[in-house]
Amino acid sequence: ALESQFKNVEVFTEAPYIVRDRIIYGELYTLIPLESNWCRGYMMLQTAEKPIVTFVEQGHTHIVADYVDFRDINHVMGEVTNLVWGAFKNRFVSGEQLPGRQSQVPIIVNHQHRYISFGSEDPQLCFKYTLLDPDGKAAPLVLYQRFIFNLSWAPEKFKENEAIAEDLFDSGELELF
């Protein structure tokens, strides 16, 4: 998803890790709900605004603008969020029906203290991505991705999306020994 939205950059991904803090990184973050029969919660992407503005200004995105404003940045982050969410849904959420309306909990955001709470103390799965301009004209862009399964977590109910697995077998990307 990152490589499709950012041009001529190198994407480095650190090993996933667990966090228990509620600290927001940067000024810009996106949230999108994740719902399946085995998990319910949110995916959040966080970044600082200045580096992503520089990436847009340096032509490392598909945005073409004489003047870059926050709407351009929102567009880039929204598109990345949608692409990652779609990939997660295609890979990890099969087509089973979910029960009717389920409860929600308040999400608390306190910008002054850079704090966000999803109503639980559960740990969050975190990924850190660093995008580098190979020419060195733009400062590194760091994105944090968090998965927060605050409403439901039942990994024993997870079933591989059969269509995706079959595609991987057919393409030769996945072999069963």
Tab-separated table of C-alpha atoms in Angstrom, residues 10-145:
chain	number	residue	atom	x	y	z
A	10	GLU	CA	12.490	3.080	-0.112
A	11	VAL	CA	10.151	1.527	2.457
A	12	PHE	CA	11.663	-0.110	5.538
A	13	THR	CA	9.529	-2.104	7.946
A	14	GLU	CA	10.664	-2.893	11.460
A	15	ALA	CA	9.635	-6.072	13.261
A	16	PRO	CA	6.168	-5.799	14.809
A	17	TYR	CA	5.977	-5.145	18.519
A	18	ILE	CA	3.421	-4.658	21.277
A	19	VAL	CA	2.738	-1.302	22.939
A	20	ARG	CA	0.668	-0.482	25.979
A	21	ASP	CA	0.968	3.295	25.829
A	22	ARG	CA	-1.770	5.591	24.616
A	23	ILE	CA	0.545	8.219	23.134
A	24	ILE	CA	-0.225	9.644	19.707
A	25	TYR	CA	2.730	10.057	17.373
A	26	GLY	CA	2.670	13.159	15.192
A	27	GLU	CA	-0.167	15.475	14.309
A	28	LEU	CA	-1.973	13.283	11.809
A	29	TYR	CA	-3.653	9.970	12.404
A	30	THR	CA	-6.379	7.956	10.732
A	31	LEU	CA	-8.745	5.420	12.264
A	32	ILE	CA	-10.771	2.748	10.519
A	33	PRO	CA	-12.881	0.031	12.160
A	34	LEU	CA	-11.968	-3.644	11.796
A	35	GLU	CA	-14.792	-6.124	12.284
A	36	SER	CA	-14.943	-9.868	11.802
A	37	ASN	CA	-16.154	-12.895	13.714
A	38	TRP	CA	-12.688	-13.172	15.357
A	39	CYS	CA	-11.796	-9.545	16.040
A	40	ARG	CA	-13.325	-6.122	16.499
A	41	GLY	CA	-11.414	-2.916	16.934
A	42	TYR	CA	-9.523	-0.348	14.902
A	43	MET	CA	-6.512	0.165	12.741
A	44	MET	CA	-4.738	3.467	13.215
A	45	LEU	CA	-1.991	5.100	11.135
A	46	GLN	CA	-0.006	7.961	12.690
A	47	THR	CA	2.584	10.336	11.283
A	48	ALA	CA	4.035	13.814	11.604
A	49	GLU	CA	2.669	16.362	9.154
A	50	LYS	CA	5.873	18.128	8.018
A	51	PRO	CA	7.623	15.065	6.508
A	52	ILE	CA	4.535	14.005	4.568
A	53	VAL	CA	4.124	17.590	3.256
A	54	THR	CA	7.737	17.450	2.062
A	55	PHE	CA	7.115	14.104	0.336
A	56	VAL	CA	4.157	15.645	-1.526
A	57	GLU	CA	6.182	18.771	-2.427
A	58	GLN	CA	9.114	16.642	-3.675
A	59	GLY	CA	6.816	14.634	-5.988
A	60	HIS	CA	6.892	11.376	-4.030
A	61	THR	CA	3.092	11.003	-4.139
A	62	HIS	CA	0.441	11.152	-6.837
A	63	ILE	CA	-0.671	14.610	-5.666
A	64	VAL	CA	0.210	17.416	-8.050
A	65	ALA	CA	-0.266	20.832	-6.471
A	66	ASP	CA	1.392	24.240	-6.662
A	67	TYR	CA	0.676	24.700	-2.976
A	68	VAL	CA	0.300	21.735	-0.617
A	69	ASP	CA	-2.287	22.103	2.124
A	70	PHE	CA	-3.713	19.806	4.774
A	71	ARG	CA	-6.393	18.491	2.389
A	72	ASP	CA	-3.679	17.007	0.165
A	73	ILE	CA	-2.105	15.301	3.170
A	74	ASN	CA	-5.501	14.019	4.312
A	75	HIS	CA	-6.059	12.572	0.844
A	76	VAL	CA	-2.748	10.681	0.903
A	77	MET	CA	-3.325	9.302	4.398
A	78	GLY	CA	-6.932	8.396	3.638
A	79	GLU	CA	-5.917	6.476	0.535
A	80	VAL	CA	-3.142	4.600	2.359
A	81	THR	CA	-5.574	3.726	5.164
A	82	ASN	CA	-8.163	2.430	2.691
A	83	LEU	CA	-5.591	0.327	0.858
A	84	VAL	CA	-4.210	-1.238	4.042
A	85	TRP	CA	-7.723	-1.840	5.396
A	86	GLY	CA	-8.772	-3.470	2.122
A	87	ALA	CA	-5.726	-5.737	2.136
A	88	PHE	CA	-6.405	-6.715	5.768
A	89	LYS	CA	-10.063	-7.403	4.983
A	90	ASN	CA	-9.242	-9.474	1.893
A	91	ARG	CA	-6.635	-11.510	3.707
A	92	PHE	CA	-8.015	-11.949	7.211
A	93	VAL	CA	-11.786	-11.417	7.063
A	94	SER	CA	-13.822	-14.072	5.306
A	95	GLY	CA	-17.352	-13.517	4.093
A	96	GLU	CA	-19.168	-14.835	7.173
A	97	GLN	CA	-22.065	-12.810	8.476
A	98	LEU	CA	-21.585	-10.840	11.670
A	99	PRO	CA	-24.266	-10.718	14.336
A	100	GLY	CA	-26.450	-7.594	14.494
A	101	ARG	CA	-25.394	-4.332	16.083
A	102	GLN	CA	-22.739	-4.730	18.690
A	103	SER	CA	-21.730	-2.335	21.416
A	104	GLN	CA	-19.035	0.292	21.069
A	105	VAL	CA	-16.910	2.142	23.606
A	106	PRO	CA	-15.920	5.812	23.586
A	107	ILE	CA	-12.624	6.738	22.008
A	108	ILE	CA	-10.979	9.544	23.966
A	109	VAL	CA	-8.536	11.877	22.218
A	110	ASN	CA	-6.674	14.554	24.164
A	111	HIS	CA	-4.516	16.471	21.665
A	112	GLN	CA	-2.823	18.616	24.299
A	113	HIS	CA	-1.390	15.507	25.945
A	114	ARG	CA	-1.045	13.544	22.663
A	115	TYR	CA	-3.192	10.805	24.202
A	116	ILE	CA	-5.783	8.393	22.787
A	117	SER	CA	-7.754	5.730	24.612
A	118	PHE	CA	-9.918	3.010	23.120
A	119	GLY	CA	-11.575	2.185	26.433
A	120	SER	CA	-9.313	-0.730	27.289
A	121	GLU	CA	-5.864	-1.422	28.668
A	122	ASP	CA	-5.235	-4.199	26.134
A	123	PRO	CA	-1.884	-4.106	24.334
A	124	GLN	CA	-1.789	-2.917	20.742
A	125	LEU	CA	0.065	-4.497	17.824
A	126	CYS	CA	2.355	-1.861	16.330
A	127	PHE	CA	4.313	-1.661	13.070
A	128	LYS	CA	6.790	1.111	12.253
A	129	TYR	CA	7.490	2.053	8.639
A	130	THR	CA	10.188	4.467	7.511
A	131	LEU	CA	10.071	5.906	4.001
A	132	LEU	CA	13.332	7.298	2.693
A	133	ASP	CA	13.987	9.568	-0.247
A	134	PRO	CA	16.933	7.895	-2.032
A	135	ASP	CA	18.101	11.343	-3.212
A	136	GLY	CA	18.122	12.671	0.360
A	137	LYS	CA	16.062	15.771	-0.514
A	138	ALA	CA	13.261	14.902	1.920
A	139	ALA	CA	13.546	13.971	5.582
A	140	PRO	CA	12.479	10.414	6.418
A	141	LEU	CA	8.739	9.847	6.748
A	142	VAL	CA	7.871	7.620	9.707
A	143	LEU	CA	4.469	5.933	9.896
A	144	TYR	CA	3.221	3.915	12.838
A	145	GLN	CA	0.462	1.404	12.290
